[in-house]
mmCIF file of C-alpha atoms in Angstrom:
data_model
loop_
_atom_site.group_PDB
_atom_site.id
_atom_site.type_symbol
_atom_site.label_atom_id
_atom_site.label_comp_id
_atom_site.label_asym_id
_atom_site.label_seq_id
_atom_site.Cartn_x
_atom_site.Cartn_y
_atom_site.Cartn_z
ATOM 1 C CA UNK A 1 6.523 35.835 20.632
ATOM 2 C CA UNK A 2 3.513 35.925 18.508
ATOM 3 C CA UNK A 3 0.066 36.833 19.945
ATOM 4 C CA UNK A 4 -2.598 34.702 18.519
ATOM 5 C CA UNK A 5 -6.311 34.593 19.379
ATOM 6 C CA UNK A 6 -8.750 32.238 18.179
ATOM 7 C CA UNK A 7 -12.546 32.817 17.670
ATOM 8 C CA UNK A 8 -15.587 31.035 15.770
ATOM 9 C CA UNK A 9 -16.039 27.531 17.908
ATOM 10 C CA UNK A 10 -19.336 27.039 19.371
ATOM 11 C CA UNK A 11 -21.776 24.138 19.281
ATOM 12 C CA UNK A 12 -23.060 22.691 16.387
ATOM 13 C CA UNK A 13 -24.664 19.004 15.024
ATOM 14 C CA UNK A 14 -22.867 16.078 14.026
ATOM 15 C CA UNK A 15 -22.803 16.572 10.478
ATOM 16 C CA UNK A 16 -22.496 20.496 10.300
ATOM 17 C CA UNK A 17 -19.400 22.795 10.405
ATOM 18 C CA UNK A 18 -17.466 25.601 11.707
ATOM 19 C CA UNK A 19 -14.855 27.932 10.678
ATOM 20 C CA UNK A 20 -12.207 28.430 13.089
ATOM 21 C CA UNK A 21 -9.851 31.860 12.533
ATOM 22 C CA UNK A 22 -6.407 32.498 14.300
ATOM 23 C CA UNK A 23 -6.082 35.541 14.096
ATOM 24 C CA UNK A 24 -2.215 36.743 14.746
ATOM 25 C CA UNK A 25 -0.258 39.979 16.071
ATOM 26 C CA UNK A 26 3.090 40.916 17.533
ATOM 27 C CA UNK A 27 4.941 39.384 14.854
ATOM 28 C CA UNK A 28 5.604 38.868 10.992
ATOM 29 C CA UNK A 29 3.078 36.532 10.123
ATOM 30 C CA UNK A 30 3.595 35.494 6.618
ATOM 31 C CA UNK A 31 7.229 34.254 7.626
ATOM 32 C CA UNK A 32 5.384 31.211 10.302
ATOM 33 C CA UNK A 33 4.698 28.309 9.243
ATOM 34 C CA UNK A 34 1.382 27.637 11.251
ATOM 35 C CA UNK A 35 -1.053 24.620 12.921
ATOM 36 C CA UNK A 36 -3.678 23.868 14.763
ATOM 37 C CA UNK A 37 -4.024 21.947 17.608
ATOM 38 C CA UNK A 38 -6.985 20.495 19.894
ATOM 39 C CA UNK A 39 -7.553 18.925 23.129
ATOM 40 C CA UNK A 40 -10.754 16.839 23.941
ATOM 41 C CA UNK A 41 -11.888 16.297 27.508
ATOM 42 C CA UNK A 42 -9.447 13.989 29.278
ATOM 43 C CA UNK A 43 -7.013 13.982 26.413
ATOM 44 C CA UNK A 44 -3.439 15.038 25.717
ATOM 45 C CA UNK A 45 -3.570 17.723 22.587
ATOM 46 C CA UNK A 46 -3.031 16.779 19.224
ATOM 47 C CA UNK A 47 -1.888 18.263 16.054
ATOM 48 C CA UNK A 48 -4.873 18.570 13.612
ATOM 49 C CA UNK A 49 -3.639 20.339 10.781
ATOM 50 C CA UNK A 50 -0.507 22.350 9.526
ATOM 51 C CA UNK A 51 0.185 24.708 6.586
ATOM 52 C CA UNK A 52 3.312 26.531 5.867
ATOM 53 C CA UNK A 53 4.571 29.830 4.518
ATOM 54 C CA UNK A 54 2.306 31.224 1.182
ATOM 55 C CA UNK A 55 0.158 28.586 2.021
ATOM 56 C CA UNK A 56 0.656 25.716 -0.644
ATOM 57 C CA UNK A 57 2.260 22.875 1.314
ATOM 58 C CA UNK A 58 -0.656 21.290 4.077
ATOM 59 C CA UNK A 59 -0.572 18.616 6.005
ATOM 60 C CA UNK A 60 -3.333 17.199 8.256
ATOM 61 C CA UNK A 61 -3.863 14.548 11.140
ATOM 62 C CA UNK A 62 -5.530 11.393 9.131
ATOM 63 C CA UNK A 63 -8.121 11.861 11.999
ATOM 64 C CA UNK A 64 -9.724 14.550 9.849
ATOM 65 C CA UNK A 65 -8.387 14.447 6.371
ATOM 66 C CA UNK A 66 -10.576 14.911 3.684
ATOM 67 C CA UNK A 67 -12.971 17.385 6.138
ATOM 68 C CA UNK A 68 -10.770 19.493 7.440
ATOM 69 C CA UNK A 69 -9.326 22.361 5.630
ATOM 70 C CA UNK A 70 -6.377 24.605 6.637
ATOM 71 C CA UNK A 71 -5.769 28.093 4.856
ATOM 72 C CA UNK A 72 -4.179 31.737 5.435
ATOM 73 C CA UNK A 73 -4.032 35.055 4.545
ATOM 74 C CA UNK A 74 -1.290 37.042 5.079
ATOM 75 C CA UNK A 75 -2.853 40.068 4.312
ATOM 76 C CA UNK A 76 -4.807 40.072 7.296
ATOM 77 C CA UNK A 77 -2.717 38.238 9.361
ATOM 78 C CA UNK A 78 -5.025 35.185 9.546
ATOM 79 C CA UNK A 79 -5.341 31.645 9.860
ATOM 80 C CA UNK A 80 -8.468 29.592 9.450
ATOM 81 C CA UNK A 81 -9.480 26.079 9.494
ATOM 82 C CA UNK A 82 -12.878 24.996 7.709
ATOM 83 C CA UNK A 83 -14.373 21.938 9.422
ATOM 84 C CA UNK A 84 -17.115 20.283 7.641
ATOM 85 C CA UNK A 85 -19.167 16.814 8.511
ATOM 86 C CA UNK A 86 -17.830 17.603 11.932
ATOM 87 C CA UNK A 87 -18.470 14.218 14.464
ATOM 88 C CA UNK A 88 -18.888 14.059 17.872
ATOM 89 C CA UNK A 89 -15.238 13.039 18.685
ATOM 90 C CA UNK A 90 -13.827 16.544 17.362
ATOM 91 C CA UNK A 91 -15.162 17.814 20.433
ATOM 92 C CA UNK A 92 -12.183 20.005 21.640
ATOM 93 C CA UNK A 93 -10.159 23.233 21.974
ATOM 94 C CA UNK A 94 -8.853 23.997 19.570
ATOM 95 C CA UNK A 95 -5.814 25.851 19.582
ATOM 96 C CA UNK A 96 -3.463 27.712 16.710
ATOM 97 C CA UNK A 97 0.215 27.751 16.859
ATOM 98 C CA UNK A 98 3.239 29.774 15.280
ATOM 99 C CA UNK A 99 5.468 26.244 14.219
ATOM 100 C CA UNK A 100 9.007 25.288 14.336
ATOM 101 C CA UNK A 101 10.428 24.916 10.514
ATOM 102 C CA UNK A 102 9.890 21.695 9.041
ATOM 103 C CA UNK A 103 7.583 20.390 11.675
ATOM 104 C CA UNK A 104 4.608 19.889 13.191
ATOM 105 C CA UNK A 105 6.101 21.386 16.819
ATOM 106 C CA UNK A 106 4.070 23.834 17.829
ATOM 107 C CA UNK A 107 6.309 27.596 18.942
ATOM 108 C CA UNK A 108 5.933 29.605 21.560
ATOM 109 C CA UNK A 109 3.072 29.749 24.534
ATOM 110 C CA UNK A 110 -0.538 28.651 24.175
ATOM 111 C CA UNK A 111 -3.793 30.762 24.012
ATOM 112 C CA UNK A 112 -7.183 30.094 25.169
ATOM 113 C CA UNK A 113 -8.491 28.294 22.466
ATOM 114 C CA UNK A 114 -11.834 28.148 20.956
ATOM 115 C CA UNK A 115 -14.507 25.373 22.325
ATOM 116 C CA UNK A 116 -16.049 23.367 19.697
ATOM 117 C CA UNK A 117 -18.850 21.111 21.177
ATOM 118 C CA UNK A 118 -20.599 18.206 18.305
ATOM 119 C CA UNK A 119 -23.525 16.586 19.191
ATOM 120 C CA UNK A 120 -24.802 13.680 18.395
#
């Protein structure tokens, strides 16, 4: 299985916005097809965001369409996800994911996650 680690949550202002990065070993990244997940406090975890192998096909939850934006690069065996005009209700971990072909089914075991914390 792929090892991925996530980094660059933190807290930040309703408004603002973060940059998430997955960053992935163990495996041969630019073959996945990728996501990212979150979980808020007393909440099941969701799919936020998807993008598949190269990079051009994308897909995201409508929760955060239009805000969010999912990207990679192979070269450095990375996946990010740009959140802008965050709210208060993307307060989660968020969690990155190798995916199963053709969906939006996350692959594999689950890291630790990176906490992102919006205030009002």
């Amino acid at each position: 299985q792929v090892q991925l680690v996530e980094s660059g949550g933190g807290l930040v202002q309703a408004g603002g916005s973060l940059r998430l990065s997955c960053a992935a070993s163990g495996g041969t990244f630019s073959s996945y097809a990728m996501g990212w997940f979150r979980q808020a406090p007393g909440k099941e975890r969701e799919f936020v965001a998807s993008i598949k192998q190269r990079g051009i096909i994308t897909n995201y939850a409508d929760s955060v369409k239009g805000r969010f934006t999912i990207s990679r690069d192979d070269a450095k065996n990375t996946m990010y996800l740009q959140m802008n005009s965050l709210k208060p209700e993307d307060t989660a971990v968020y969690y990155c994911a190798r995916l199963v072909i053709g969906t939006t089914s996350p692959f594999g075991s689950w890291g630790q996650g990176t906490q992102v914390t919006v205030s009002s």
